[in-house]
Amino acid sequence: IIAYFSRIFPDGGKPRDLKLDDLPLNEAALSRAIYVEYDLPPALPGKPDAEISSHDVWPSRISPTVYVAEMGMDSIQGMDKNRIDYPGRFQTFILPNPDLGHRVLGPHGITQAKDGHVYTAEIDESSIGELDPETGKVIHYETPTRSTPHTIRSDSKGNVWFTEMQGVSKVGRLDAITKKITEWDPSPSDTNAHYYGMTVDQKDRVWAVGMTSHKIVGYDPKTDKWSVYATPTQPSGPRRPTVDSKGKVWFSEHIGQALGMLDPDTGKITEYKDPFKLGGGYECYADAHDNIWVTLRSYGVLARFDQKTKTYTYFPEPFPDI
């Protein structure tokens, strides 16, 4: 491997990269779009060299706060959208580490339950963190199999669900009442499915994607059973799903170069192939109009997929040319 990369990318050699397609831009749509970027607060006192490594973001449905999982400094940032002062708009919640010999907790995924408490998947310590924003109190819950929790979501009853990506591939639930964690293996034949993204629909059904098994798994609390759906394109590398207002499950195919849609009523998966190469679709979100927004990592754009017209509109991120 070293010999190969030394030959392809020699020291002082000509820069090489994958050739991407030219994305068609809708000037009319772009003229109505505004990007707003918020500077994160500086490093914590006493940790000037700490790496600011923000990961998942969760806009609260209870307050005008946007919560950010800060992996590098073991904290959760809360940004008040109604305040314009900097850095006063931020409130930093430190996540105390019970394992003083470990480097970091690694808060990764983040969500907020109906009681207002914020939960984070502590990927480096194989635990779930619960934060009370009113008091700042934090409680940690260890996962039974000590696997790495990744994405985290809550249902209408306040239960907190999470995927376990590495180690033993499972899906877990932190019970809202007992605070006990139960783990499931949705597809026992997939010994290393790498369950990655997840979402919860309007019927409290839980949906997760097997990143390396190339499957969608769904849990129905009424029947206490899991369903498994293989993606039509193999490999597809599904990443992060979302649910639209009709209960359809949408997911990106990071390798398969497509946007997928699972109809839970029929079990059918429909794929909408990317009209360009090497898109690297990652996160999906359904908006109030059932447009599906997906991040295209290779191109540095947000893409809006219109379900009615089956077309994309691209919004390049405003990175300065440094």
CSV table of C-alpha atoms in Angstrom, one decimal, residues 34-309:
chain,number,residue,atom,x,y,z
A,34,ILE,CA,-29.5,32.3,2.3
A,35,TYR,CA,-26.9,30.5,4.3
A,36,VAL,CA,-26.4,31.6,7.9
A,37,GLU,CA,-23.3,30.3,9.7
A,38,TYR,CA,-22.8,30.6,13.5
A,39,ASP,CA,-19.2,30.7,14.9
A,40,LEU,CA,-18.8,28.1,17.7
A,41,PRO,CA,-17.6,29.3,21.1
A,42,PRO,CA,-13.8,29.2,21.8
A,43,ALA,CA,-12.2,26.2,23.6
A,44,LEU,CA,-13.0,25.7,27.2
A,45,PRO,CA,-10.9,27.4,29.8
A,46,GLY,CA,-8.0,25.2,30.8
A,47,LYS,CA,-8.3,23.3,27.5
A,48,PRO,CA,-6.8,25.8,25.0
A,49,ASP,CA,-5.4,23.0,22.9
A,50,ALA,CA,-8.6,20.9,22.9
A,51,GLU,CA,-9.8,20.0,19.4
A,52,ILE,CA,-13.2,21.6,18.6
A,53,SER,CA,-14.8,18.6,16.9
A,54,SER,CA,-18.5,19.2,16.6
A,55,HIS,CA,-20.6,16.3,15.3
A,56,ASP,CA,-24.4,15.8,15.3
A,57,VAL,CA,-26.8,18.7,15.7
A,58,TRP,CA,-30.3,18.6,17.2
A,59,PRO,CA,-32.7,21.6,16.8
A,60,SER,CA,-35.0,21.5,19.9
A,61,ARG,CA,-38.7,21.2,19.3
A,62,ILE,CA,-39.3,22.4,22.9
A,63,SER,CA,-37.2,25.6,23.1
A,64,PRO,CA,-35.3,27.9,20.6
A,65,THR,CA,-32.1,26.0,21.3
A,66,VAL,CA,-29.9,24.0,18.9
A,67,TYR,CA,-27.9,21.4,20.7
A,68,VAL,CA,-24.5,20.3,19.3
A,69,ALA,CA,-22.5,17.2,20.3
A,70,GLU,CA,-18.9,18.3,20.9
A,71,MET,CA,-16.7,15.3,20.6
A,72,GLY,CA,-13.3,16.9,21.2
A,73,MET,CA,-14.1,18.5,24.5
A,74,ASP,CA,-16.7,16.1,26.0
A,75,SER,CA,-19.4,18.7,26.1
A,76,ILE,CA,-22.8,19.6,24.6
A,77,GLN,CA,-23.3,23.1,23.2
A,78,GLY,CA,-26.6,24.7,23.4
A,79,MET,CA,-27.2,27.7,21.1
A,80,ASP,CA,-30.1,30.0,21.7
A,81,LYS,CA,-31.4,31.1,18.2
A,82,ASN,CA,-33.1,34.1,19.8
A,83,ARG,CA,-29.8,35.7,21.0
A,84,ILE,CA,-27.5,37.5,18.7
A,85,ASP,CA,-24.6,38.1,21.1
A,86,TYR,CA,-21.4,36.0,20.8
A,87,PRO,CA,-20.4,33.9,22.6
A,88,GLY,CA,-23.3,34.6,25.0
A,89,ARG,CA,-25.8,32.8,22.8
A,90,PHE,CA,-24.0,29.5,23.7
A,91,GLN,CA,-24.3,27.5,26.9
A,92,THR,CA,-21.7,24.8,27.4
A,93,PHE,CA,-22.6,21.6,29.3
A,94,ILE,CA,-19.6,19.6,30.4
A,95,LEU,CA,-20.0,15.8,30.4
A,96,PRO,CA,-18.1,14.5,33.4
A,97,ASN,CA,-16.1,11.4,32.5
A,98,PRO,CA,-16.5,8.6,35.1
A,99,ASP,CA,-13.5,6.8,33.6
A,100,LEU,CA,-10.6,9.2,34.4
A,101,GLY,CA,-8.1,7.0,32.6
A,102,HIS,CA,-9.9,7.3,29.3
A,103,ARG,CA,-9.2,10.1,26.9
A,104,VAL,CA,-12.7,11.2,25.9
A,105,LEU,CA,-16.3,10.2,26.1
A,106,GLY,CA,-16.8,11.2,22.4
A,107,PRO,CA,-20.4,12.5,22.4
A,108,HIS,CA,-21.5,11.7,18.8
A,109,GLY,CA,-25.2,11.3,18.1
A,110,ILE,CA,-27.7,13.7,19.9
A,111,THR,CA,-31.4,14.0,20.5
A,112,GLN,CA,-34.0,15.4,22.9
A,113,ALA,CA,-36.8,13.4,24.5
A,114,LYS,CA,-40.2,14.8,25.3
A,115,ASP,CA,-39.2,15.6,28.9
A,116,GLY,CA,-36.7,18.1,27.6
A,117,HIS,CA,-33.6,16.0,28.6
A,118,VAL,CA,-30.9,15.8,26.0
A,119,TYR,CA,-29.3,12.4,25.2
A,120,THR,CA,-26.0,11.7,23.5
A,121,ALA,CA,-24.4,8.6,22.2
A,122,GLU,CA,-20.9,8.5,23.9
A,123,ILE,CA,-19.1,6.5,21.2
A,124,ASP,CA,-15.7,6.2,22.9
A,125,GLU,CA,-17.0,5.1,26.3
A,126,SER,CA,-19.8,2.8,25.0
A,127,SER,CA,-22.4,4.7,27.0
A,128,ILE,CA,-25.5,6.9,26.7
A,129,GLY,CA,-25.4,10.3,28.4
A,130,GLU,CA,-28.5,12.1,29.7
A,131,LEU,CA,-28.3,15.8,30.3
A,132,ASP,CA,-30.9,17.9,32.1
A,133,PRO,CA,-30.4,21.4,30.5
A,134,GLU,CA,-32.2,23.0,33.5
A,135,THR,CA,-29.8,21.8,36.1
A,136,GLY,CA,-26.8,20.7,34.1
A,137,LYS,CA,-26.9,17.3,35.8
A,138,VAL,CA,-25.5,14.4,33.7
A,139,ILE,CA,-26.1,10.7,34.1
A,140,HIS,CA,-24.2,8.0,32.1
A,141,TYR,CA,-25.7,4.6,31.2
A,142,GLU,CA,-23.3,1.8,30.0
A,143,THR,CA,-24.4,-0.3,27.1
A,144,PRO,CA,-24.6,-4.0,28.1
A,145,THR,CA,-22.4,-5.3,25.3
A,146,ARG,CA,-20.0,-2.3,25.5
A,147,SER,CA,-20.5,-1.7,21.8
A,148,THR,CA,-20.1,1.8,20.3
A,149,PRO,CA,-23.4,3.8,20.3
A,150,HIS,CA,-23.7,6.0,17.2
A,151,THR,CA,-27.0,7.6,16.2
A,152,ILE,CA,-29.7,8.3,18.8
A,153,ARG,CA,-33.4,9.1,18.6
A,154,SER,CA,-36.4,9.2,20.9
A,155,ASP,CA,-39.9,8.0,20.4
A,156,SER,CA,-43.2,9.5,21.6
A,157,LYS,CA,-43.1,7.8,24.9
A,158,GLY,CA,-39.7,9.2,25.8
A,159,ASN,CA,-37.8,6.0,25.2
A,160,VAL,CA,-34.3,6.6,23.7
A,161,TRP,CA,-33.2,4.4,20.8
A,162,PHE,CA,-29.6,4.1,19.5
A,163,THR,CA,-27.6,2.2,16.9
A,164,GLU,CA,-24.4,0.3,17.8
A,165,MET,CA,-22.0,0.5,14.9
A,166,GLN,CA,-18.8,-1.3,16.0
A,167,GLY,CA,-18.2,-4.4,18.0
A,168,VAL,CA,-21.5,-6.3,18.3
A,169,SER,CA,-23.8,-4.7,15.8
A,170,LYS,CA,-27.1,-4.1,17.6
A,171,VAL,CA,-29.9,-1.6,18.2
A,172,GLY,CA,-30.5,-0.5,21.8
A,173,ARG,CA,-33.3,1.2,23.8
A,174,LEU,CA,-33.0,3.2,27.0
A,175,ASP,CA,-36.4,2.8,28.7
A,176,ALA,CA,-37.9,6.1,29.7
A,177,ILE,CA,-39.2,4.8,33.1
A,178,THR,CA,-36.8,2.1,34.2
A,179,LYS,CA,-33.7,3.6,32.6
A,180,LYS,CA,-32.7,0.1,31.7
A,181,ILE,CA,-31.1,-0.7,28.3
A,182,THR,CA,-32.4,-3.5,26.1
A,183,GLU,CA,-30.5,-4.5,23.0
A,184,TRP,CA,-31.7,-6.3,19.8
A,185,ASP,CA,-29.9,-8.0,17.0
A,186,PRO,CA,-32.3,-7.2,14.1
A,187,SER,CA,-30.6,-9.6,11.6
A,188,PRO,CA,-28.6,-12.3,13.4
A,189,SER,CA,-27.2,-13.6,10.1
A,190,ASP,CA,-25.4,-10.3,9.7
A,191,THR,CA,-22.6,-10.7,12.2
A,192,ASN,CA,-21.2,-7.3,11.5
A,193,ALA,CA,-23.9,-5.1,10.1
A,194,HIS,CA,-22.6,-1.8,11.4
A,195,TYR,CA,-25.9,-0.2,12.2
A,196,TYR,CA,-25.4,3.4,11.5
A,197,GLY,CA,-28.2,6.0,11.1
A,198,MET,CA,-31.7,5.6,12.5
A,199,THR,CA,-35.1,7.4,12.8
A,200,VAL,CA,-38.5,6.9,14.5
A,201,ASP,CA,-41.7,7.3,12.5
A,202,GLN,CA,-45.2,8.5,13.5
A,203,LYS,CA,-46.2,5.0,14.7
A,204,ASP,CA,-43.1,4.7,16.9
A,205,ARG,CA,-41.6,2.2,14.5
A,206,VAL,CA,-37.8,2.3,14.6
A,207,TRP,CA,-35.8,2.3,11.4
A,208,ALA,CA,-32.1,1.7,11.2
A,209,VAL,CA,-29.6,1.0,8.4
A,210,GLY,CA,-26.9,-1.6,8.2
A,211,MET,CA,-24.1,0.3,6.6
A,212,THR,CA,-22.0,-2.8,5.6
A,213,SER,CA,-24.8,-5.3,5.4
A,214,HIS,CA,-26.7,-3.0,3.0
A,215,LYS,CA,-30.0,-3.4,4.6
A,216,ILE,CA,-32.8,-1.5,6.3
A,217,VAL,CA,-34.2,-2.9,9.5
A,218,GLY,CA,-37.5,-1.9,11.2
A,219,TYR,CA,-38.9,-2.6,14.6
A,220,ASP,CA,-42.7,-2.5,15.3
A,221,PRO,CA,-43.5,-2.1,19.0
A,222,LYS,CA,-47.0,-3.5,18.5
A,223,THR,CA,-45.7,-6.9,17.3
A,224,ASP,CA,-42.3,-6.7,19.0
A,225,LYS,CA,-40.7,-7.9,15.8
A,226,TRP,CA,-38.0,-6.7,13.4
A,227,SER,CA,-38.3,-6.7,9.6
A,228,VAL,CA,-35.2,-6.7,7.3
A,229,TYR,CA,-35.1,-5.3,3.8
A,230,ALA,CA,-32.1,-5.6,1.5
A,231,THR,CA,-31.4,-2.6,-0.7
A,232,PRO,CA,-31.8,-3.3,-4.5
A,233,THR,CA,-28.3,-2.1,-5.2
A,234,GLN,CA,-25.6,-4.1,-3.7
A,235,PRO,CA,-23.4,-2.7,-2.2
A,236,SER,CA,-25.2,0.5,-1.4
A,237,GLY,CA,-23.8,1.6,1.9
A,238,PRO,CA,-26.9,3.2,3.4
A,239,ARG,CA,-26.1,5.9,6.0
A,240,ARG,CA,-28.7,8.1,7.6
A,241,PRO,CA,-32.5,7.8,7.1
A,242,THR,CA,-35.5,10.1,7.6
A,243,VAL,CA,-39.3,9.7,7.5
A,244,ASP,CA,-41.6,11.9,5.5
A,245,SER,CA,-45.2,12.9,6.6
A,246,LYS,CA,-46.7,9.8,4.9
A,247,GLY,CA,-44.4,7.4,6.9
A,248,LYS,CA,-42.1,6.6,3.9
A,249,VAL,CA,-38.5,5.9,5.0
A,250,TRP,CA,-35.8,7.7,3.0
A,251,PHE,CA,-32.1,7.0,3.1
A,252,SER,CA,-28.9,7.8,1.3
A,253,GLU,CA,-26.9,5.2,-0.5
A,254,HIS,CA,-23.4,6.4,0.1
A,255,ILE,CA,-21.8,3.8,-2.2
A,256,GLY,CA,-24.8,3.0,-4.4
A,257,GLN,CA,-25.1,6.6,-5.7
A,258,ALA,CA,-28.8,6.9,-5.1
A,259,LEU,CA,-31.5,8.1,-2.8
A,260,GLY,CA,-33.6,5.2,-1.5
A,261,MET,CA,-37.3,5.1,-0.3
A,262,LEU,CA,-38.8,2.2,1.6
A,263,ASP,CA,-42.6,1.9,1.7
A,264,PRO,CA,-43.3,0.1,5.0
A,265,ASP,CA,-46.8,-0.9,3.9
A,266,THR,CA,-45.5,-2.9,0.9
A,267,GLY,CA,-41.9,-3.5,1.8
A,268,LYS,CA,-40.9,-2.2,-1.6
A,269,ILE,CA,-37.7,-0.1,-2.0
A,270,THR,CA,-37.5,2.5,-4.8
A,271,GLU,CA,-34.2,4.0,-5.8
A,272,TYR,CA,-33.6,7.4,-7.4
A,273,LYS,CA,-30.2,7.3,-9.0
A,274,ASP,CA,-27.9,10.3,-8.7
A,275,PRO,CA,-27.6,12.1,-12.0
A,276,PHE,CA,-23.9,12.6,-11.4
A,277,LYS,CA,-21.0,10.4,-10.3
A,278,LEU,CA,-19.3,10.1,-6.9
A,279,GLY,CA,-22.0,12.1,-5.0
A,280,GLY,CA,-21.4,10.5,-1.6
A,281,GLY,CA,-24.9,11.1,-0.3
A,282,TYR,CA,-24.8,11.1,3.5
A,283,GLU,CA,-27.5,12.6,5.7
A,284,CYS,CA,-31.2,12.8,4.8
A,285,TYR,CA,-33.9,15.0,6.2
A,286,ALA,CA,-37.6,15.4,5.2
A,287,ASP,CA,-38.8,19.0,5.5
A,288,ALA,CA,-42.4,20.3,6.1
A,289,HIS,CA,-43.2,20.0,2.4
A,290,ASP,CA,-41.8,16.4,2.1
A,291,ASN,CA,-38.8,17.5,0.1
A,292,ILE,CA,-35.9,15.3,1.0
A,293,TRP,CA,-32.6,17.1,1.8
A,294,VAL,CA,-29.4,15.2,1.4
A,295,THR,CA,-25.8,16.2,1.9
A,296,LEU,CA,-23.5,15.4,-1.0
A,297,ARG,CA,-20.0,15.2,0.6
A,298,SER,CA,-18.0,15.0,-2.6
A,299,TYR,CA,-19.5,18.2,-4.0
A,300,GLY,CA,-19.9,20.2,-0.8
A,301,VAL,CA,-23.6,20.9,-1.5
A,302,LEU,CA,-27.0,20.5,0.1
A,303,ALA,CA,-29.4,18.9,-2.5
A,304,ARG,CA,-33.1,19.2,-2.3
A,305,PHE,CA,-35.1,16.3,-3.9
A,306,ASP,CA,-38.6,17.1,-4.9
A,307,GLN,CA,-40.8,14.1,-4.6
A,308,LYS,CA,-43.4,15.4,-7.0
A,309,THR,CA,-41.0,16.2,-9.9
